[in-house]
Short mmCIF file of C-alpha atoms in Angstrom, two decimals:
data_model
loop_
_atom_site.label_atom_id
_atom_site.label_comp_id
_atom_site.label_asym_id
_atom_site.label_seq_id
_atom_site.Cartn_x
_atom_site.Cartn_y
_atom_site.Cartn_z
CA MET A 1 58.35 -188.58 -19.66
CA ARG A 2 56.77 -192.19 -19.13
CA ASN A 3 59.34 -193.63 -17.08
CA ARG A 4 59.73 -190.18 -14.80
CA PRO A 5 57.52 -192.48 -12.38
CA ILE A 6 58.94 -195.67 -11.79
CA ARG A 7 62.78 -193.43 -11.52
CA LEU A 8 60.61 -191.85 -8.39
CA LEU A 9 59.81 -194.71 -6.74
CA ALA A 10 63.33 -196.71 -7.46
CA ALA A 11 64.67 -193.34 -5.47
CA PRO A 12 62.84 -193.38 -1.83
CA LEU A 13 63.94 -197.65 -2.04
CA LEU A 14 67.13 -197.16 -3.24
CA ALA A 15 66.74 -194.52 0.23
CA LEU A 16 65.25 -197.58 1.88
CA VAL A 17 68.23 -200.10 1.06
CA ILE A 18 70.88 -198.11 2.49
CA LEU A 19 69.63 -196.66 5.57
CA VAL A 20 68.40 -200.45 6.50
CA ALA A 21 72.51 -201.36 5.83
CA VAL A 22 74.12 -197.72 7.58
CA ALA A 23 70.82 -197.52 10.34
CA GLY A 24 73.08 -200.72 11.93
CA PRO A 25 76.35 -199.93 12.64
CA ALA A 26 75.16 -196.24 13.08
CA SER A 27 72.15 -197.01 16.26
CA ALA A 28 75.46 -200.01 17.58
CA SER A 29 78.25 -196.47 17.31
CA ALA A 30 75.09 -194.35 19.61
CA GLU A 31 75.55 -197.18 22.59
CA THR A 32 78.99 -196.57 23.73
CA VAL A 33 80.93 -199.44 25.48
CA GLY A 34 81.08 -197.61 28.56
CA GLY A 35 77.42 -196.39 28.81
CA CYS A 36 76.55 -200.03 28.58
CA MET A 37 79.14 -201.06 31.01
CA ALA A 38 77.44 -198.51 33.62
CA GLU A 39 74.59 -199.76 32.76
CA ARG A 40 74.75 -203.29 33.65
CA PHE A 41 76.80 -203.01 36.36
CA ALA A 42 73.82 -201.01 37.88
CA GLU A 43 71.53 -203.51 37.21
CA ALA A 44 74.06 -206.56 39.15
CA VAL A 45 74.80 -203.88 41.43
CA GLU A 46 70.96 -203.42 42.26
CA THR A 47 70.62 -207.01 41.83
CA TYR A 48 72.78 -207.53 45.02
CA HIS A 49 70.72 -205.18 46.84
CA GLY A 50 73.63 -201.75 46.29
CA ASP A 51 76.78 -204.62 47.29
CA VAL A 52 79.24 -203.22 44.83
CA GLU A 53 82.27 -205.05 45.68
CA GLU A 54 79.94 -208.70 45.57
CA ALA A 55 78.66 -207.42 42.15
CA ALA A 56 81.64 -207.02 40.75
CA HIS A 57 83.60 -210.11 42.07
CA ASP A 58 80.53 -212.39 40.53
CA GLU A 59 81.45 -213.86 37.59
CA ALA A 60 78.69 -213.86 35.61
CA VAL A 61 78.36 -209.74 35.95
CA GLN A 62 81.66 -209.63 34.28
CA ASP A 63 80.21 -211.32 31.46
CA GLN A 64 77.45 -209.46 30.63
CA LEU A 65 80.60 -206.99 31.13
CA GLU A 66 82.63 -208.56 28.50
CA LYS A 67 79.65 -208.57 26.24
CA CYS A 68 79.55 -205.54 25.86
CA PHE A 69 83.04 -205.51 24.22
CA GLU A 70 81.13 -207.41 21.43
CA ALA A 71 80.48 -204.89 18.63
CA PRO A 72 76.65 -205.80 17.73
CA SER A 73 75.73 -206.48 14.19
CA PRO A 74 77.20 -203.96 11.40
CA ILE A 75 74.32 -204.65 9.34
CA LEU A 76 71.55 -204.84 10.50
CA PRO A 77 70.09 -201.94 13.10
CA GLU A 78 67.34 -202.50 15.75
CA LEU A 79 64.17 -203.46 15.24
CA ASN A 80 62.19 -200.27 16.80
CA GLU A 81 65.06 -198.11 14.64
CA ILE A 82 63.85 -200.17 11.43
CA ILE A 83 60.41 -200.08 13.00
CA TRP A 84 60.22 -195.91 12.99
CA GLY A 85 62.26 -195.43 10.23
CA GLY A 86 60.69 -197.35 8.08
CA GLY A 87 57.02 -195.36 9.41
CA ALA A 88 58.79 -192.03 8.79
CA PHE A 89 60.41 -193.53 5.74
CA LEU A 90 56.35 -194.08 4.46
CA ILE A 91 55.00 -190.73 6.34
CA LEU A 92 57.94 -189.08 4.21
CA PHE A 93 57.32 -190.90 1.16
CA VAL A 94 53.22 -190.65 0.66
CA LEU A 95 53.62 -186.99 1.56
CA MET A 96 56.51 -187.02 -1.05
CA VAL A 97 53.83 -188.62 -3.27
CA LYS A 98 50.68 -186.53 -2.65
CA LYS A 99 51.98 -183.25 -2.49
CA GLY A 100 56.03 -182.87 -3.46
CA PHE A 101 55.98 -185.45 -6.40
CA PRO A 102 53.25 -183.13 -7.74
CA ALA A 103 54.66 -179.87 -7.16
CA VAL A 104 57.67 -181.66 -8.39
CA GLN A 105 55.52 -182.70 -11.21
CA GLY A 106 54.70 -179.40 -11.84
CA ALA A 107 57.92 -177.28 -11.54
CA MET A 108 59.02 -180.28 -14.03
CA ASP A 109 55.98 -179.51 -16.37
CA ALA A 110 56.28 -175.64 -16.11
CA ARG A 111 59.91 -175.67 -16.42
CA ALA A 112 59.36 -177.56 -19.41
CA ASP A 113 56.49 -175.41 -20.83
CA ARG A 114 58.54 -172.24 -20.33
CA ILE A 115 61.77 -174.02 -22.08
CA ARG A 116 59.39 -174.85 -24.81
CA ALA A 117 57.63 -171.26 -24.79
CA ASP A 118 61.57 -170.07 -25.10
CA LEU A 119 62.13 -172.93 -27.49
CA ASP A 120 58.94 -171.90 -29.31
CA GLU A 121 60.47 -168.06 -28.86
CA ALA A 122 63.65 -168.95 -29.98
CA ASP A 123 62.53 -170.08 -33.20
CA GLN A 124 59.37 -167.10 -33.48
CA ALA A 125 62.24 -164.93 -33.22
CA LYS A 126 65.12 -166.65 -35.01
CA LEU A 127 61.69 -166.52 -37.99
CA ASP A 128 61.27 -162.86 -37.35
CA ALA A 129 64.89 -162.29 -37.98
CA GLN A 130 65.16 -164.42 -40.98
CA SER A 131 61.58 -162.19 -42.35
CA VAL A 132 63.46 -159.18 -41.32
CA LYS A 133 66.33 -160.70 -43.54
CA VAL A 134 64.29 -161.82 -46.66
CA ILE A 135 63.09 -158.50 -46.15
CA TYR A 136 66.62 -156.43 -45.80
CA GLU A 137 67.65 -158.63 -48.36
CA ALA A 138 64.70 -157.75 -50.96
CA ARG A 139 65.56 -153.47 -49.93
CA LEU A 140 69.09 -153.55 -50.45
CA ALA A 141 68.60 -155.02 -53.96
CA ASP A 142 65.59 -152.75 -54.20
CA ALA A 143 68.14 -149.97 -53.12
CA LYS A 144 70.73 -151.59 -55.11
CA SER A 145 68.85 -151.60 -58.29
CA GLU A 146 67.64 -148.43 -57.48
CA ALA A 147 70.27 -146.83 -57.47
CA SER A 148 71.21 -149.06 -60.52
CA ARG A 149 68.87 -146.91 -62.34
CA LEU A 150 69.03 -144.18 -60.91
CA ILE A 151 72.63 -143.84 -62.16
CA ASP A 152 71.70 -145.25 -65.46
CA GLU A 153 69.32 -142.19 -65.40
CA ALA A 154 71.34 -139.51 -64.66
CA ARG A 155 74.10 -141.00 -67.61
CA GLY A 156 70.74 -141.02 -69.18
CA ASP A 157 70.05 -137.04 -68.79
CA ALA A 158 73.78 -136.34 -68.68
CA GLU A 159 74.03 -137.48 -72.13
CA ARG A 160 70.68 -135.55 -73.20
CA VAL A 161 72.35 -132.52 -71.56
CA ARG A 162 75.38 -132.86 -73.69
CA ALA A 163 73.07 -133.32 -76.95
CA ASP A 164 71.74 -130.06 -76.31
CA LEU A 165 74.32 -128.25 -75.50
CA VAL A 166 76.62 -128.99 -78.40
CA ALA A 167 72.83 -128.78 -80.30
CA ARG A 168 72.61 -124.80 -78.79
CA ALA A 169 75.89 -124.63 -79.61
CA GLU A 170 76.75 -125.31 -82.89
CA ALA A 171 73.04 -123.55 -83.51
CA ASP A 172 74.46 -120.35 -81.97
CA ALA A 173 77.60 -120.62 -84.21
CA ALA A 174 76.02 -121.35 -87.23
CA GLY A 175 73.63 -117.95 -85.90
CA ILE A 176 76.65 -116.20 -85.32
CA ARG A 177 77.88 -117.54 -88.38
CA GLU A 178 74.82 -116.38 -90.48
CA ARG A 179 74.70 -112.76 -88.37
CA ALA A 180 78.71 -112.26 -88.96
CA ALA A 181 77.76 -112.65 -92.71
CA ALA A 182 74.66 -110.98 -93.21
CA GLU A 183 76.63 -108.11 -91.38
CA SER A 184 79.18 -107.96 -93.36
CA ASP A 185 77.18 -108.25 -95.95
CA ALA A 186 75.09 -104.69 -94.81
CA ALA A 187 78.38 -103.03 -93.86
CA LYS A 188 79.44 -104.45 -97.82
CA ALA A 189 76.47 -102.79 -99.21
CA GLN A 190 76.64 -99.83 -96.66
CA ALA A 191 80.15 -99.34 -97.63
CA ILE A 192 79.36 -99.13 -101.15
CA ALA A 193 76.40 -96.88 -101.00
CA ASP A 194 78.98 -95.10 -98.34
CA LEU A 195 81.52 -94.59 -101.45
CA ARG A 196 78.64 -93.50 -104.34
CA ALA A 197 77.12 -91.05 -102.30
CA GLU A 198 81.00 -89.84 -101.57
CA VAL A 199 81.80 -89.78 -105.51
CA ALA A 200 78.14 -88.72 -105.92
CA ALA A 201 79.28 -85.39 -103.81
CA ILE A 202 81.96 -84.54 -105.05
CA ALA A 203 81.05 -85.09 -108.94
CA LEU A 204 78.29 -82.81 -108.06
CA GLY A 205 80.19 -80.69 -106.60
CA ALA A 206 82.48 -80.22 -108.38
CA ALA A 207 79.47 -80.01 -111.37
CA GLU A 208 78.34 -76.59 -109.71
CA ARG A 209 81.58 -75.33 -109.16
CA VAL A 210 81.40 -75.98 -112.58
CA VAL A 211 78.56 -74.56 -113.38
CA GLN A 212 78.05 -71.43 -111.39
CA SER A 213 82.36 -70.52 -113.02
CA SER A 214 80.31 -70.87 -116.48
CA LEU A 215 76.83 -69.33 -115.25
CA ASP A 216 78.04 -65.39 -116.40
CA ALA A 217 75.65 -62.56 -117.21
CA GLU A 218 75.02 -63.93 -121.17
CA VAL A 219 74.54 -67.31 -119.95
CA GLN A 220 72.19 -66.44 -116.91
CA ALA A 221 70.00 -64.71 -119.68
CA HIS A 222 70.56 -67.00 -121.87
CA LEU A 223 68.88 -69.49 -119.69
CA ILE A 224 66.26 -67.36 -118.93
CA ASP A 225 65.27 -66.71 -122.06
CA ALA A 226 64.89 -70.57 -122.65
CA TYR A 227 62.60 -70.58 -119.64
CA ILE A 228 60.53 -68.46 -121.08
CA ASP A 229 60.90 -70.26 -124.31
CA GLU A 230 59.99 -73.57 -122.64
CA VAL A 231 57.02 -71.94 -120.36
CA ALA A 232 55.24 -70.46 -123.65
CA GLY A 233 55.93 -73.46 -125.20
CA ALA A 234 53.92 -75.81 -122.46
CA ASP A 235 51.09 -74.24 -123.69
CA GLY A 236 48.02 -75.35 -120.97
CA MET B 1 45.35 -70.70 -96.84
CA ALA B 2 45.70 -67.37 -95.25
CA ASP B 3 44.50 -67.78 -91.03
CA ALA B 4 42.57 -65.02 -91.07
CA ALA B 5 44.73 -62.49 -88.87
CA VAL B 6 47.09 -62.31 -91.66
CA THR B 7 44.34 -61.95 -93.95
CA GLY B 8 42.46 -59.23 -91.70
CA TYR B 9 45.46 -56.96 -92.36
CA ALA B 10 46.40 -58.09 -95.87
CA GLU B 11 43.63 -56.52 -95.91
CA ALA B 12 44.36 -53.26 -93.32
CA LEU B 13 47.08 -53.17 -96.02
CA PHE B 14 45.17 -53.36 -99.32
CA ALA B 15 43.05 -50.76 -97.20
CA VAL B 16 45.61 -48.12 -96.14
CA ALA B 17 47.44 -48.12 -99.20
CA SER B 18 44.55 -47.47 -101.95
CA ALA B 19 43.27 -45.15 -99.61
CA GLU B 20 46.92 -43.38 -99.97
CA GLY B 21 46.69 -43.27 -104.10
CA ASP B 22 50.25 -44.98 -104.22
CA LEU B 23 49.99 -49.27 -104.07
CA SER B 24 51.80 -50.18 -107.10
CA ALA B 25 55.03 -48.62 -104.74
CA VAL B 26 53.84 -50.19 -101.50
CA GLU B 27 53.46 -53.01 -102.88
CA ASP B 28 56.81 -53.67 -104.00
CA GLU B 29 58.28 -51.91 -100.94
CA LEU B 30 56.44 -54.15 -98.60
CA PHE B 31 57.71 -57.03 -101.09
CA SER B 32 61.30 -56.63 -101.16
CA PHE B 33 60.65 -55.77 -97.25
CA ALA B 34 59.58 -59.62 -96.77
CA GLN B 35 61.77 -60.58 -98.67
CA ALA B 36 64.63 -59.35 -96.31
CA LEU B 37 63.32 -60.19 -93.44
CA ARG B 38 62.89 -64.10 -94.72
CA SER B 39 66.27 -63.87 -96.19
CA ASN B 40 67.85 -62.08 -92.56
CA ASP B 41 67.09 -64.50 -89.73
CA GLU B 42 68.66 -62.24 -86.83
CA LEU B 43 66.09 -59.27 -87.91
CA ARG B 44 63.13 -61.30 -87.97
CA SER B 45 64.03 -62.78 -84.55
CA THR B 46 64.70 -59.01 -83.43
CA LEU B 47 61.43 -58.15 -84.43
CA ALA B 48 59.22 -60.59 -83.21
CA ASP B 49 61.19 -61.03 -79.55
CA SER B 50 58.04 -59.82 -77.09
CA ASN B 51 60.79 -59.48 -74.91
CA VAL B 52 62.23 -56.62 -76.46
CA PRO B 53 60.76 -52.93 -76.33
CA ALA B 54 58.32 -52.59 -79.18
CA ALA B 55 59.32 -49.07 -79.22
CA ARG B 56 62.86 -50.57 -80.10
CA ARG B 57 61.45 -52.89 -82.41
CA LEU B 58 60.32 -49.98 -83.59
CA GLN B 59 62.75 -48.51 -83.81
CA VAL B 60 64.41 -50.86 -85.83
CA VAL B 61 62.27 -51.09 -88.43
CA ASP B 62 62.19 -47.15 -88.43
CA ASP B 63 66.06 -47.55 -89.04
CA LEU B 64 65.85 -49.37 -92.25
CA LEU B 65 63.29 -48.25 -93.60
CA ASP B 66 64.25 -44.01 -93.82
CA GLY B 67 64.49 -43.23 -96.33
CA ARG B 68 64.33 -46.36 -98.67
CA ALA B 69 60.45 -46.60 -98.47
CA SER B 70 57.66 -44.52 -98.49
CA ALA B 71 56.32 -43.22 -95.58
CA THR B 72 52.65 -45.92 -96.11
CA THR B 73 55.07 -48.13 -96.24
CA SER B 74 56.80 -47.36 -93.05
CA VAL B 75 53.78 -47.10 -90.91
CA LEU B 76 52.99 -49.86 -92.15
CA VAL B 77 55.84 -52.04 -91.48
CA ALA B 78 55.10 -49.96 -88.22
CA MET B 79 51.37 -50.98 -87.38
CA VAL B 80 52.42 -55.35 -87.69
CA VAL B 81 55.34 -54.64 -85.74
CA GLY B 82 54.20 -52.86 -82.59
CA ALA B 83 51.09 -55.09 -83.16
CA GLY B 84 53.31 -58.32 -82.58
CA ARG B 85 52.96 -59.51 -85.92
CA ALA B 86 56.43 -59.41 -87.48
CA SER B 87 56.84 -63.21 -87.61
CA GLU B 88 53.98 -63.10 -89.77
CA LEU B 89 55.06 -60.26 -91.74
CA PRO B 90 55.44 -61.97 -95.06
CA ALA B 91 53.05 -63.91 -95.12
CA ILE B 92 50.58 -60.62 -94.43
CA VAL B 93 52.32 -58.76 -97.58
CA ASP B 94 52.22 -62.13 -99.76
CA ALA B 95 48.14 -62.17 -99.07
CA PHE B 96 48.51 -58.63 -99.78
CA ILE B 97 50.03 -58.56 -103.18
CA GLU B 98 47.65 -61.24 -103.73
CA HIS B 99 44.58 -59.53 -102.48
CA SER B 100 45.81 -56.01 -104.51
CA ALA B 101 46.60 -58.20 -107.65
CA ALA B 102 42.83 -59.91 -107.27
CA SER B 103 41.90 -57.01 -107.16
CA ARG B 104 43.34 -56.02 -110.71
CA ASN B 105 42.00 -59.46 -111.68
CA LYS B 106 45.64 -61.14 -111.50
CA ALA B 107 47.62 -63.63 -110.25
CA VAL B 108 51.39 -62.90 -108.47
CA ALA B 109 53.87 -65.15 -110.12
CA THR B 110 56.73 -65.18 -107.43
CA VAL B 111 59.56 -65.77 -109.63
CA ARG B 112 62.73 -66.77 -108.10
CA ALA B 113 66.05 -65.89 -110.44
CA ALA B 114 69.95 -66.23 -109.40
CA VAL B 115 69.96 -62.40 -110.85
CA ALA B 116 67.29 -59.51 -111.95
CA LEU B 117 65.04 -59.75 -115.09
CA THR B 118 64.88 -57.45 -117.09
CA ALA B 119 61.60 -55.80 -117.88
CA ASP B 120 62.03 -57.25 -121.17
CA GLN B 121 62.08 -60.58 -119.78
CA ARG B 122 59.46 -59.97 -117.08
CA ASP B 123 56.58 -59.10 -119.82
CA ARG B 124 57.57 -61.86 -121.65
CA LEU B 125 57.44 -63.89 -119.20
CA ALA B 126 53.78 -62.47 -118.09
CA ALA B 127 52.63 -63.69 -121.37
CA ALA B 128 54.20 -67.02 -121.83
CA ILE B 129 52.18 -67.52 -118.20
CA LYS B 130 49.36 -66.32 -119.67
CA THR B 131 49.68 -68.43 -122.17
CA ALA B 132 50.37 -71.58 -120.72
CA THR B 133 48.48 -71.10 -117.38
CA GLY B 134 45.61 -68.64 -119.08
CA LYS B 135 46.20 -66.36 -115.60
CA GLU B 136 46.91 -62.85 -115.99
CA VAL B 137 50.25 -62.37 -113.28
CA GLU B 138 51.79 -59.40 -111.93
CA ILE B 139 56.10 -60.80 -111.78
CA ARG B 140 57.49 -60.71 -107.74
CA VAL B 141 60.89 -61.38 -108.69
CA VAL B 142 63.26 -62.35 -105.88
CA GLU B 143 67.05 -63.08 -106.67
CA ASP B 144 68.14 -65.90 -105.22
CA PRO B 145 71.84 -67.32 -105.74
CA SER B 146 70.74 -70.45 -104.69
CA VAL B 147 68.96 -70.89 -108.03
CA LEU B 148 72.15 -70.57 -109.59
CA GLY B 149 70.54 -70.31 -113.16
CA GLY B 150 67.32 -70.28 -114.74
CA VAL B 151 64.35 -69.79 -113.09
CA VAL B 152 61.79 -70.82 -110.58
CA THR B 153 57.98 -69.69 -111.11
CA GLU B 154 55.26 -69.60 -107.90
CA ILE B 155 51.31 -69.18 -109.01
CA GLY B 156 49.75 -70.27 -105.47
CA ASP B 157 50.18 -73.95 -105.06
CA ASP B 158 51.64 -74.13 -108.67
CA ILE B 159 55.37 -73.76 -109.14
CA ILE B 160 57.19 -74.16 -112.10
CA ASP B 161 61.23 -74.85 -112.16
CA GLY B 162 63.28 -74.20 -114.90
CA SER B 163 66.96 -73.87 -111.80
CA VAL B 164 70.51 -75.35 -112.75
CA ARG B 165 69.65 -75.97 -108.77
CA ARG B 166 66.72 -78.31 -109.79
CA ARG B 167 68.94 -80.13 -112.17
CA LEU B 168 72.24 -80.75 -110.00
CA ASN B 169 69.21 -82.25 -107.89
CA GLN B 170 67.92 -84.86 -110.32
CA LEU B 171 72.11 -85.54 -110.72
CA ARG B 172 72.23 -86.43 -107.58
CA GLU B 173 69.19 -88.01 -107.09
CA SER B 174 70.44 -89.84 -110.38
CA PHE B 175 73.82 -91.17 -107.87
CA ARG B 176 70.88 -92.01 -105.59
#
């Protein structure tokens, strides 16, 4: 960055050297042989006051015309061209230094700033992306741990539910067994009671029939007399 | 305790029977009729049915008592049935007999037995009850085959049960 002004000055100097080197042939090539000869022949005619034939036979004129065939310097331009070219170059150079260079410098600085800002922005974006990545990775880790926790919790719940169901089923089975045993005992007791009542009814029926068949008039009279004696004996 | 209507009718029966002078016969006939009414559900429901015309019910009473009871008894039964108190007639007769016995300073002993008691048995039983309870009683016998044998005596709220039925029931209870 510090060598930039030197490079900027070296560029127009190099252009000046190239211009000096090339301007000569360019100017020489601009003045044609025919033009040269026509110009010099016109001067000779004018010298001879319009006598063309005299001018054409004059050896001095012919020498001058022959010189038109000699090429100008291939390196050095005409002096006036150097002056004008140099002046133009200096004006252009000054304009470039005063106006162009700051503009170019500003544009370059702006571009550098923009690139720097872009780079900073890219760095920031990279940092943001990395932070987002870290956040996502943390969330992913959290999600994995949460999923693992949920799975463990679900397994624990399932195990508890299974244990509860087993315990309830065992309790129900025990209750069913107890009820069945109680019902069986009750049914057994009821059957015994029914059987006893049935036997009693049969026995009583038989006894009643025997009593009825044995209660003739004599027995009835005896029973009544015995009753009267019993009442009479129950004094008070 | 008999209600006022039962007592009132009983006193009316007693007054009429006393006025007619055949109280003892009326007591026996009314007691027999009341026992027949107790043991015959169809007769009791017919005489107590308010849907049956009073003339029809009185005709039934006449058919039942004609030639079997005195005119006083027939009139008294017709009076109670005609007043629509047939369902209460047994209770009225019981109150009447108790009232009549009380007028003689006696209590009524209702004796249920499978067979009828002889006069001697009645007298001895009355004497035995007097000995046991100190009460002079008049014996009213009800023949009840369900007693099977022996005697059940009811004097007011007191019951002296010497029946074969009671012994069979005790035997039944012992099986339980």
